[in-house]
Amino acid sequence: MSLQKFETYLKDLPLSESSKKVYFKIIKELLANGENPSIEQLNHFIAVKCNNRQPHAKYAIKKYLECMGRGQDYSQLYKALVKQPVKDKVFLTKEQVYQIINCIKNQMHKSIAICQYNTGTRASEILTIRKIRISKQKINDVDVIRINVRGKGEKPRYVYLMVDFWQYLEPYYNNCRDYLFLNDKTNPIAYLDFWNRVETAYKRYYESLKAAAKEYGVNLSTHDLRRSFANDLREATDIFQVQKTLGHKDINTTTKYLEIKSKDIAGAML
């Protein structure tokens, strides 16, 4: 009953639709072991989620406690401390990226990787591309594909591809109901099933990318494609354009995406 109550409570909150879906999923998982969890159980759940780099679980719990009239319990919860990543960042050249992408056996996953790298987007932004948010336009007399992607907090921004890249989008554009890469042609995606579908699609895409990169002895994540794009772009323009392209609010976030090379430092000083 409390899960249904929380679902109704979420609908009236001034949150993005994606946040509501994520919060509902987290609380559904929390309540799977019983309703009305104790402070000890809540703190254990937060610790597990932080270990999986999901600190937002605490904010979902905050809304849940408010919904259940237990808002005062929030002050007794542990601070959401995120486990630091142990994987080193990987920076690849365009040639290296394409060598890996060409080894991806699944054609859809190959198309996703090509689009992700050439737009510098997050994997989730590519996986949730909607048909209605794609258009062909002319910019400075050049034919381009414009895609309205939704980043963190449903914040929209535009990314662009040369029209030659349409070959990687067209098969899925013509064969989908709404979302290009979520296999929704025959069955529309239910409201509460959306992020489960995204999570499954991401897992399969990541496995394909990781397997292809392993052949080159590289431990690659989907976000390494975004970092590699940022470094490639930095060679052609200034850091402020990189920031805008990646959709970062704070330029300090952008600097974390860039590889600091000693030869660049020496060249700047000289």
PDB file of C-alpha atoms in Angstrom:
ATOM      1  CA  MET A   1       0.000   0.000   0.000  1.00  0.00           C
ATOM      2  CA  SER A   2       2.783   2.442   0.845  1.00  0.00           C
ATOM      3  CA  LEU A   3       4.294   1.991  -2.623  1.00  0.00           C
ATOM      4  CA  GLN A   4       1.001   2.971  -4.264  1.00  0.00           C
ATOM      5  CA  LYS A   5       0.739   5.928  -1.901  1.00  0.00           C
ATOM      6  CA  PHE A   6       4.263   7.000  -2.831  1.00  0.00           C
ATOM      7  CA  GLU A   7       3.503   6.692  -6.546  1.00  0.00           C
ATOM      8  CA  THR A   8       0.514   9.020  -6.142  1.00  0.00           C
ATOM      9  CA  TYR A   9       2.601  11.394  -4.013  1.00  0.00           C
ATOM     10  CA  LEU A  10       5.316  11.578  -6.698  1.00  0.00           C
ATOM     11  CA  LYS A  11       2.904  12.700  -9.405  1.00  0.00           C
ATOM     12  CA  ASP A  12       2.297  16.028  -7.664  1.00  0.00           C
ATOM     13  CA  LEU A  13       5.949  16.806  -6.919  1.00  0.00           C
ATOM     14  CA  PRO A  14       7.802  19.455  -8.996  1.00  0.00           C
ATOM     15  CA  LEU A  15      10.309  16.909 -10.329  1.00  0.00           C
ATOM     16  CA  SER A  16      11.232  15.852 -13.847  1.00  0.00           C
ATOM     17  CA  GLU A  17       9.527  12.746 -15.164  1.00  0.00           C
ATOM     18  CA  SER A  18      12.836  10.876 -15.259  1.00  0.00           C
ATOM     19  CA  SER A  19      13.488  11.691 -11.580  1.00  0.00           C
ATOM     20  CA  LYS A  20      10.035  10.436 -10.620  1.00  0.00           C
ATOM     21  CA  LYS A  21      10.652   7.169 -12.452  1.00  0.00           C
ATOM     22  CA  VAL A  22      14.050   6.697 -10.821  1.00  0.00           C
ATOM     23  CA  TYR A  23      12.721   7.517  -7.336  1.00  0.00           C
ATOM     24  CA  PHE A  24       9.812   5.117  -7.754  1.00  0.00           C
ATOM     25  CA  LYS A  25      12.145   2.337  -8.883  1.00  0.00           C
ATOM     26  CA  ILE A  26      14.435   2.890  -5.880  1.00  0.00           C
ATOM     27  CA  ILE A  27      11.601   2.825  -3.337  1.00  0.00           C
ATOM     28  CA  LYS A  28      10.087  -0.231  -5.003  1.00  0.00           C
ATOM     29  CA  GLU A  29      13.422  -1.980  -4.480  1.00  0.00           C
ATOM     30  CA  LEU A  30      13.626  -0.688  -0.896  1.00  0.00           C
ATOM     31  CA  LEU A  31      10.171  -2.011   0.017  1.00  0.00           C
ATOM     32  CA  ALA A  32      10.743  -5.410  -1.576  1.00  0.00           C
ATOM     33  CA  ASN A  33      12.010  -6.611   1.819  1.00  0.00           C
ATOM     34  CA  GLY A  34       9.073  -5.230   3.761  1.00  0.00           C
ATOM     35  CA  GLU A  35       7.191  -2.003   4.351  1.00  0.00           C
ATOM     36  CA  ASN A  36       7.980   0.637   6.954  1.00  0.00           C
ATOM     37  CA  PRO A  37      11.780   0.056   7.009  1.00  0.00           C
ATOM     38  CA  SER A  38      13.702   1.000  10.143  1.00  0.00           C
ATOM     39  CA  ILE A  39      16.452   3.644  10.298  1.00  0.00           C
ATOM     40  CA  GLU A  40      19.035   0.848  10.377  1.00  0.00           C
ATOM     41  CA  GLN A  41      17.556  -0.724   7.240  1.00  0.00           C
ATOM     42  CA  LEU A  42      17.426   2.636   5.464  1.00  0.00           C
ATOM     43  CA  ASN A  43      21.076   3.350   6.277  1.00  0.00           C
ATOM     44  CA  HIS A  44      22.112  -0.090   5.052  1.00  0.00           C
ATOM     45  CA  PHE A  45      20.195   0.480   1.807  1.00  0.00           C
ATOM     46  CA  ILE A  46      21.871   3.883   1.311  1.00  0.00           C
ATOM     47  CA  ALA A  47      25.326   2.353   1.901  1.00  0.00           C
ATOM     48  CA  VAL A  48      24.674  -0.354  -0.694  1.00  0.00           C
ATOM     49  CA  LYS A  49      23.435   2.166  -3.232  1.00  0.00           C
ATOM     50  CA  CYS A  50      26.399   4.485  -2.665  1.00  0.00           C
ATOM     51  CA  ASN A  51      28.722   1.529  -3.146  1.00  0.00           C
ATOM     52  CA  ASN A  52      27.038   1.146  -6.562  1.00  0.00           C
ATOM     53  CA  ARG A  53      27.513   4.878  -7.224  1.00  0.00           C
ATOM     54  CA  GLN A  54      23.812   5.699  -6.756  1.00  0.00           C
ATOM     55  CA  PRO A  55      23.801   8.394  -4.036  1.00  0.00           C
ATOM     56  CA  HIS A  56      20.481   9.753  -5.347  1.00  0.00           C
ATOM     57  CA  ALA A  57      18.847   6.862  -3.485  1.00  0.00           C
ATOM     58  CA  LYS A  58      18.983   8.989  -0.344  1.00  0.00           C
ATOM     59  CA  TYR A  59      16.914  11.725  -1.985  1.00  0.00           C
ATOM     60  CA  ALA A  60      14.331   9.165  -3.055  1.00  0.00           C
ATOM     61  CA  ILE A  61      14.178   7.977   0.560  1.00  0.00           C
ATOM     62  CA  LYS A  62      13.739  11.570   1.723  1.00  0.00           C
ATOM     63  CA  LYS A  63      10.642  11.956  -0.451  1.00  0.00           C
ATOM     64  CA  TYR A  64       9.365   8.579   0.701  1.00  0.00           C
ATOM     65  CA  LEU A  65       9.732   9.532   4.377  1.00  0.00           C
ATOM     66  CA  GLU A  66       7.921  12.816   3.761  1.00  0.00           C
ATOM     67  CA  CYS A  67       5.130  10.921   2.025  1.00  0.00           C
ATOM     68  CA  MET A  68       4.760   8.529   4.970  1.00  0.00           C
ATOM     69  CA  GLY A  69       4.808  11.280   7.604  1.00  0.00           C
ATOM     70  CA  ARG A  70       8.299  10.292   8.787  1.00  0.00           C
ATOM     71  CA  GLY A  71      10.141  13.382   7.606  1.00  0.00           C
ATOM     72  CA  GLN A  72      11.902  13.764  10.961  1.00  0.00           C
ATOM     73  CA  ASP A  73      13.700  10.428  10.408  1.00  0.00           C
ATOM     74  CA  TYR A  74      15.712  11.899   7.525  1.00  0.00           C
ATOM     75  CA  SER A  75      18.103  13.628   9.952  1.00  0.00           C
ATOM     76  CA  GLN A  76      19.153  10.177  11.255  1.00  0.00           C
ATOM     77  CA  LEU A  77      20.285   8.898   7.869  1.00  0.00           C
ATOM     78  CA  TYR A  78      23.941   8.565   6.963  1.00  0.00           C
ATOM     79  CA  LYS A  79      25.594  10.952   4.553  1.00  0.00           C
ATOM     80  CA  ALA A  80      25.547   9.582   1.002  1.00  0.00           C
ATOM     81  CA  LEU A  81      29.247   8.893   0.417  1.00  0.00           C
ATOM     82  CA  VAL A  82      29.980   7.642  -3.077  1.00  0.00           C
ATOM     83  CA  LYS A  83      32.588   4.967  -3.577  1.00  0.00           C
ATOM     84  CA  GLN A  84      35.396   6.394  -5.672  1.00  0.00           C
ATOM     85  CA  PRO A  85      35.869   4.760  -9.069  1.00  0.00           C
ATOM     86  CA  VAL A  86      38.781   2.358  -9.333  1.00  0.00           C
ATOM     87  CA  LYS A  87      38.857   2.233 -13.135  1.00  0.00           C
ATOM     88  CA  ASP A  88      41.337   4.543 -14.827  1.00  0.00           C
ATOM     89  CA  LYS A  89      39.995   7.005 -17.365  1.00  0.00           C
ATOM     90  CA  VAL A  90      40.671   6.026 -20.954  1.00  0.00           C
ATOM     91  CA  PHE A  91      41.422   8.534 -23.706  1.00  0.00           C
ATOM     92  CA  LEU A  92      41.436   7.233 -27.266  1.00  0.00           C
ATOM     93  CA  THR A  93      42.162   8.799 -30.631  1.00  0.00           C
ATOM     94  CA  LYS A  94      39.471   8.794 -33.296  1.00  0.00           C
ATOM     95  CA  GLU A  95      41.310   6.015 -35.140  1.00  0.00           C
ATOM     96  CA  GLN A  96      41.445   3.859 -32.008  1.00  0.00           C
ATOM     97  CA  VAL A  97      37.746   4.447 -31.283  1.00  0.00           C
ATOM     98  CA  TYR A  98      36.739   3.362 -34.767  1.00  0.00           C
ATOM     99  CA  GLN A  99      38.953   0.275 -34.647  1.00  0.00           C
ATOM    100  CA  ILE A 100      37.064  -0.816 -31.535  1.00  0.00           C
ATOM    101  CA  ILE A 101      33.633   0.139 -32.872  1.00  0.00           C
ATOM    102  CA  ASN A 102      34.223  -1.846 -36.055  1.00  0.00           C
ATOM    103  CA  CYS A 103      34.731  -4.947 -33.904  1.00  0.00           C
ATOM    104  CA  ILE A 104      31.264  -4.663 -32.341  1.00  0.00           C
ATOM    105  CA  LYS A 105      29.261  -7.574 -33.700  1.00  0.00           C
ATOM    106  CA  ASN A 106      25.742  -6.287 -32.955  1.00  0.00           C
ATOM    107  CA  GLN A 107      24.775  -3.769 -35.665  1.00  0.00           C
ATOM    108  CA  MET A 108      22.480  -1.731 -33.406  1.00  0.00           C
ATOM    109  CA  HIS A 109      25.185  -1.443 -30.753  1.00  0.00           C
ATOM    110  CA  LYS A 110      27.671  -0.390 -33.418  1.00  0.00           C
ATOM    111  CA  SER A 111      25.306   2.371 -34.556  1.00  0.00           C
ATOM    112  CA  ILE A 112      24.779   3.509 -30.964  1.00  0.00           C
ATOM    113  CA  ALA A 113      28.542   3.691 -30.370  1.00  0.00           C
ATOM    114  CA  ILE A 114      29.127   5.652 -33.574  1.00  0.00           C
ATOM    115  CA  CYS A 115      26.395   8.155 -32.668  1.00  0.00           C
ATOM    116  CA  GLN A 116      27.525   8.425 -29.050  1.00  0.00           C
ATOM    117  CA  TYR A 117      31.163   9.089 -29.920  1.00  0.00           C
ATOM    118  CA  ASN A 118      30.433  11.591 -32.698  1.00  0.00           C
ATOM    119  CA  THR A 119      28.043  13.630 -30.541  1.00  0.00           C
ATOM    120  CA  GLY A 120      29.881  13.322 -27.221  1.00  0.00           C
ATOM    121  CA  THR A 121      26.663  12.279 -25.499  1.00  0.00           C
ATOM    122  CA  ARG A 122      26.075   9.987 -22.551  1.00  0.00           C
ATOM    123  CA  ALA A 123      25.009   6.469 -23.451  1.00  0.00           C
ATOM    124  CA  SER A 124      21.620   7.053 -21.797  1.00  0.00           C
ATOM    125  CA  GLU A 125      21.036  10.117 -23.990  1.00  0.00           C
ATOM    126  CA  ILE A 126      21.566   8.104 -27.158  1.00  0.00           C
ATOM    127  CA  LEU A 127      19.530   5.134 -25.955  1.00  0.00           C
ATOM    128  CA  THR A 128      16.534   7.381 -25.220  1.00  0.00           C
ATOM    129  CA  ILE A 129      16.498   9.272 -28.539  1.00  0.00           C
ATOM    130  CA  ARG A 130      12.927   9.822 -29.663  1.00  0.00           C
ATOM    131  CA  LYS A 131      11.815   9.859 -33.275  1.00  0.00           C
ATOM    132  CA  ILE A 132      10.062  13.229 -32.928  1.00  0.00           C
ATOM    133  CA  ARG A 133      13.285  14.862 -31.720  1.00  0.00           C
ATOM    134  CA  ILE A 134      15.262  14.146 -34.883  1.00  0.00           C
ATOM    135  CA  SER A 135      15.264  16.495 -37.863  1.00  0.00           C
ATOM    136  CA  LYS A 136      17.351  17.287 -40.924  1.00  0.00           C
ATOM    137  CA  GLN A 137      18.444  20.885 -41.361  1.00  0.00           C
ATOM    138  CA  LYS A 138      20.895  23.109 -43.184  1.00  0.00           C
ATOM    139  CA  ILE A 139      23.547  24.983 -41.222  1.00  0.00           C
ATOM    140  CA  ASN A 140      25.854  27.237 -43.229  1.00  0.00           C
ATOM    141  CA  ASP A 141      24.622  25.468 -46.386  1.00  0.00           C
ATOM    142  CA  VAL A 142      25.619  22.085 -44.978  1.00  0.00           C
ATOM    143  CA  ASP A 143      23.070  19.299 -44.502  1.00  0.00           C
ATOM    144  CA  VAL A 144      23.075  18.066 -40.899  1.00  0.00           C
ATOM    145  CA  ILE A 145      21.048  15.891 -38.568  1.00  0.00           C
ATOM    146  CA  ARG A 146      19.862  17.706 -35.451  1.00  0.00           C
ATOM    147  CA  ILE A 147      18.948  15.639 -32.392  1.00  0.00           C
ATOM    148  CA  ASN A 148      17.290  17.003 -29.277  1.00  0.00           C
ATOM    149  CA  VAL A 149      18.705  14.864 -26.466  1.00  0.00           C
ATOM    150  CA  ARG A 150      17.707  14.962 -22.820  1.00  0.00           C
ATOM    151  CA  GLY A 151      20.503  14.952 -20.278  1.00  0.00           C
ATOM    152  CA  LYS A 152      20.521  14.813 -16.502  1.00  0.00           C
ATOM    153  CA  GLY A 153      17.363  16.256 -15.001  1.00  0.00           C
ATOM    154  CA  GLU A 154      15.680  16.083 -18.423  1.00  0.00           C
ATOM    155  CA  LYS A 155      17.688  19.149 -19.467  1.00  0.00           C
ATOM    156  CA  PRO A 156      17.398  19.413 -23.277  1.00  0.00           C
ATOM    157  CA  ARG A 157      20.207  20.297 -25.638  1.00  0.00           C
ATOM    158  CA  TYR A 158      20.913  19.874 -29.351  1.00  0.00           C
ATOM    159  CA  VAL A 159      23.641  17.726 -30.846  1.00  0.00           C
ATOM    160  CA  TYR A 160      24.521  17.468 -34.514  1.00  0.00           C
ATOM    161  CA  LEU A 161      25.731  14.868 -36.991  1.00  0.00           C
ATOM    162  CA  MET A 162      26.702  15.193 -40.610  1.00  0.00           C
ATOM    163  CA  VAL A 163      23.957  13.837 -42.863  1.00  0.00           C
ATOM    164  CA  ASP A 164      26.253  10.942 -43.860  1.00  0.00           C
ATOM    165  CA  PHE A 165      25.571   9.451 -40.437  1.00  0.00           C
ATOM    166  CA  TRP A 166      21.883   9.002 -41.283  1.00  0.00           C
ATOM    167  CA  GLN A 167      22.680   5.461 -42.439  1.00  0.00           C
ATOM    168  CA  TYR A 168      23.253   4.514 -38.787  1.00  0.00           C
ATOM    169  CA  LEU A 169      19.929   5.956 -37.622  1.00  0.00           C
ATOM    170  CA  GLU A 170      17.596   5.285 -40.540  1.00  0.00           C
ATOM    171  CA  PRO A 171      16.954   1.532 -39.993  1.00  0.00           C
ATOM    172  CA  TYR A 172      15.831   2.170 -36.408  1.00  0.00           C
ATOM    173  CA  TYR A 173      14.008   5.399 -37.262  1.00  0.00           C
ATOM    174  CA  ASN A 174      11.888   3.519 -39.823  1.00  0.00           C
ATOM    175  CA  ASN A 175      11.297   0.560 -37.545  1.00  0.00           C
ATOM    176  CA  CYS A 176      10.299   2.147 -34.232  1.00  0.00           C
ATOM    177  CA  ARG A 177       7.162   3.548 -32.684  1.00  0.00           C
ATOM    178  CA  ASP A 178       8.823   6.271 -30.590  1.00  0.00           C
ATOM    179  CA  TYR A 179      12.309   5.378 -29.241  1.00  0.00           C
ATOM    180  CA  LEU A 180      14.891   4.406 -31.844  1.00  0.00           C
ATOM    181  CA  PHE A 181      16.903   1.948 -29.787  1.00  0.00           C
ATOM    182  CA  LEU A 182      14.410   0.494 -27.282  1.00  0.00           C
ATOM    183  CA  ASN A 183      12.629  -2.022 -29.546  1.00  0.00           C
ATOM    184  CA  ASP A 184       9.179  -0.517 -29.093  1.00  0.00           C
ATOM    185  CA  LYS A 185       7.672  -1.169 -32.537  1.00  0.00           C
ATOM    186  CA  THR A 186       5.166  -3.832 -31.479  1.00  0.00           C
ATOM    187  CA  ASN A 187       4.637  -2.899 -27.831  1.00  0.00           C
ATOM    188  CA  PRO A 188       4.483   0.679 -26.555  1.00  0.00           C
ATOM    189  CA  ILE A 189       6.579   1.178 -23.435  1.00  0.00           C
ATOM    190  CA  ALA A 190       4.563   1.424 -20.239  1.00  0.00           C
ATOM    191  CA  TYR A 191       5.260   4.409 -17.974  1.00  0.00           C
ATOM    192  CA  LEU A 192       6.861   2.410 -15.151  1.00  0.00           C
ATOM    193  CA  ASP A 193       8.702   0.025 -17.494  1.00  0.00           C
ATOM    194  CA  PHE A 194      10.645   2.721 -19.331  1.00  0.00           C
ATOM    195  CA  TRP A 195      13.795   2.845 -17.184  1.00  0.00           C
ATOM    196  CA  ASN A 196      13.880  -0.933 -16.874  1.00  0.00           C
ATOM    197  CA  ARG A 197      13.965  -1.030 -20.668  1.00  0.00           C
ATOM    198  CA  VAL A 198      16.726   1.602 -20.759  1.00  0.00           C
ATOM    199  CA  GLU A 199      18.777  -0.256 -18.143  1.00  0.00           C
ATOM    200  CA  THR A 200      18.540  -3.516 -20.103  1.00  0.00           C
ATOM    201  CA  ALA A 201      19.468  -1.778 -23.377  1.00  0.00           C
ATOM    202  CA  TYR A 202      22.431  -0.090 -21.690  1.00  0.00           C
ATOM    203  CA  LYS A 203      23.713  -3.333 -20.193  1.00  0.00           C
ATOM    204  CA  ARG A 204      23.657  -5.105 -23.558  1.00  0.00           C
ATOM    205  CA  TYR A 205      25.289  -2.166 -25.344  1.00  0.00           C
ATOM    206  CA  TYR A 206      28.002  -1.910 -22.686  1.00  0.00           C
ATOM    207  CA  GLU A 207      28.749  -5.643 -22.924  1.00  0.00           C
ATOM    208  CA  SER A 208      29.175  -5.366 -26.718  1.00  0.00           C
ATOM    209  CA  LEU A 209      31.454  -2.336 -26.427  1.00  0.00           C
ATOM    210  CA  LYS A 210      33.518  -3.875 -23.632  1.00  0.00           C
ATOM    211  CA  ALA A 211      33.978  -7.144 -25.542  1.00  0.00           C
ATOM    212  CA  ALA A 212      35.160  -5.288 -28.661  1.00  0.00           C
ATOM    213  CA  ALA A 213      37.599  -3.152 -26.648  1.00  0.00           C
ATOM    214  CA  LYS A 214      38.978  -6.203 -24.863  1.00  0.00           C
ATOM    215  CA  GLU A 215      40.406  -7.428 -28.170  1.00  0.00           C
ATOM    216  CA  TYR A 216      42.653  -4.343 -28.080  1.00  0.00           C
ATOM    217  CA  GLY A 217      43.580  -4.809 -24.436  1.00  0.00           C
ATOM    218  CA  VAL A 218      41.506  -1.785 -23.378  1.00  0.00           C
ATOM    219  CA  ASN A 219      39.168  -1.705 -20.372  1.00  0.00           C
ATOM    220  CA  LEU A 220      36.615   0.632 -21.914  1.00  0.00           C
ATOM    221  CA  SER A 221      33.428   2.142 -20.504  1.00  0.00           C
ATOM    222  CA  THR A 222      30.721   3.948 -22.450  1.00  0.00           C
ATOM    223  CA  HIS A 223      31.752   7.208 -20.770  1.00  0.00           C
ATOM    224  CA  ASP A 224      35.270   6.831 -22.169  1.00  0.00           C
ATOM    225  CA  LEU A 225      33.768   7.489 -25.604  1.00  0.00           C
ATOM    226  CA  ARG A 226      32.463  10.811 -24.260  1.00  0.00           C
ATOM    227  CA  ARG A 227      35.882  11.651 -22.807  1.00  0.00           C
ATOM    228  CA  SER A 228      37.644  10.751 -26.037  1.00  0.00           C
ATOM    229  CA  PHE A 229      35.235  12.938 -28.003  1.00  0.00           C
ATOM    230  CA  ALA A 230      35.879  15.846 -25.609  1.00  0.00           C
ATOM    231  CA  ASN A 231      39.637  15.536 -26.089  1.00  0.00           C
ATOM    232  CA  ASP A 232      39.266  15.308 -29.843  1.00  0.00           C
ATOM    233  CA  LEU A 233      37.067  18.410 -29.840  1.00  0.00           C
ATOM    234  CA  ARG A 234      39.498  20.271 -27.571  1.00  0.00           C
ATOM    235  CA  GLU A 235      42.138  19.985 -30.290  1.00  0.00           C
ATOM    236  CA  ALA A 236      39.913  22.029 -32.628  1.00  0.00           C
ATOM    237  CA  THR A 237      38.331  24.597 -30.300  1.00  0.00           C
ATOM    238  CA  ASP A 238      38.501  26.138 -26.832  1.00  0.00           C
ATOM    239  CA  ILE A 239      37.379  24.590 -23.572  1.00  0.00           C
ATOM    240  CA  PHE A 240      34.267  26.776 -23.378  1.00  0.00           C
ATOM    241  CA  GLN A 241      32.930  25.282 -26.606  1.00  0.00           C
ATOM    242  CA  VAL A 242      33.699  21.821 -25.240  1.00  0.00           C
ATOM    243  CA  GLN A 243      31.730  22.697 -22.095  1.00  0.00           C
ATOM    244  CA  LYS A 244      28.724  23.826 -24.125  1.00  0.00           C
ATOM    245  CA  THR A 245      28.841  20.784 -26.395  1.00  0.00           C
ATOM    246  CA  LEU A 246      28.950  18.357 -23.474  1.00  0.00           C
ATOM    247  CA  GLY A 247      26.137  20.217 -21.717  1.00  0.00           C
ATOM    248  CA  HIS A 248      28.088  20.938 -18.530  1.00  0.00           C
ATOM    249  CA  LYS A 249      26.857  23.690 -16.239  1.00  0.00           C
ATOM    250  CA  ASP A 250      30.236  24.027 -14.501  1.00  0.00           C
ATOM    251  CA  ILE A 251      33.457  24.262 -16.498  1.00  0.00           C
ATOM    252  CA  ASN A 252      35.272  22.457 -13.675  1.00  0.00           C
ATOM    253  CA  THR A 253      33.293  19.375 -14.679  1.00  0.00           C
ATOM    254  CA  THR A 254      34.549  19.761 -18.246  1.00  0.00           C
ATOM    255  CA  THR A 255      38.190  19.871 -17.141  1.00  0.00           C
ATOM    256  CA  LYS A 256      37.776  16.408 -15.605  1.00  0.00           C
ATOM    257  CA  TYR A 257      37.025  15.090 -19.087  1.00  0.00           C
ATOM    258  CA  LEU A 258      40.266  16.358 -20.581  1.00  0.00           C
ATOM    259  CA  GLU A 259      43.618  14.626 -20.618  1.00  0.00           C
ATOM    260  CA  ILE A 260      46.458  16.808 -19.395  1.00  0.00           C
ATOM    261  CA  LYS A 261      49.465  16.243 -21.645  1.00  0.00           C
ATOM    262  CA  SER A 262      52.929  17.404 -20.600  1.00  0.00           C
ATOM    263  CA  LYS A 263      53.758  18.456 -24.157  1.00  0.00           C
ATOM    264  CA  ASP A 264      50.741  20.785 -24.168  1.00  0.00           C
ATOM    265  CA  ILE A 265      51.832  22.364 -20.877  1.00  0.00           C
ATOM    266  CA  ALA A 266      55.381  22.822 -22.194  1.00  0.00           C
ATOM    267  CA  GLY A 267      54.105  24.303 -25.440  1.00  0.00           C
ATOM    268  CA  ALA A 268      51.887  26.785 -23.610  1.00  0.00           C
ATOM    269  CA  MET A 269      54.694  27.886 -21.292  1.00  0.00           C
ATOM    270  CA  LEU A 270      57.222  28.263 -24.135  1.00  0.00           C
TER     271      LEU A 270
END
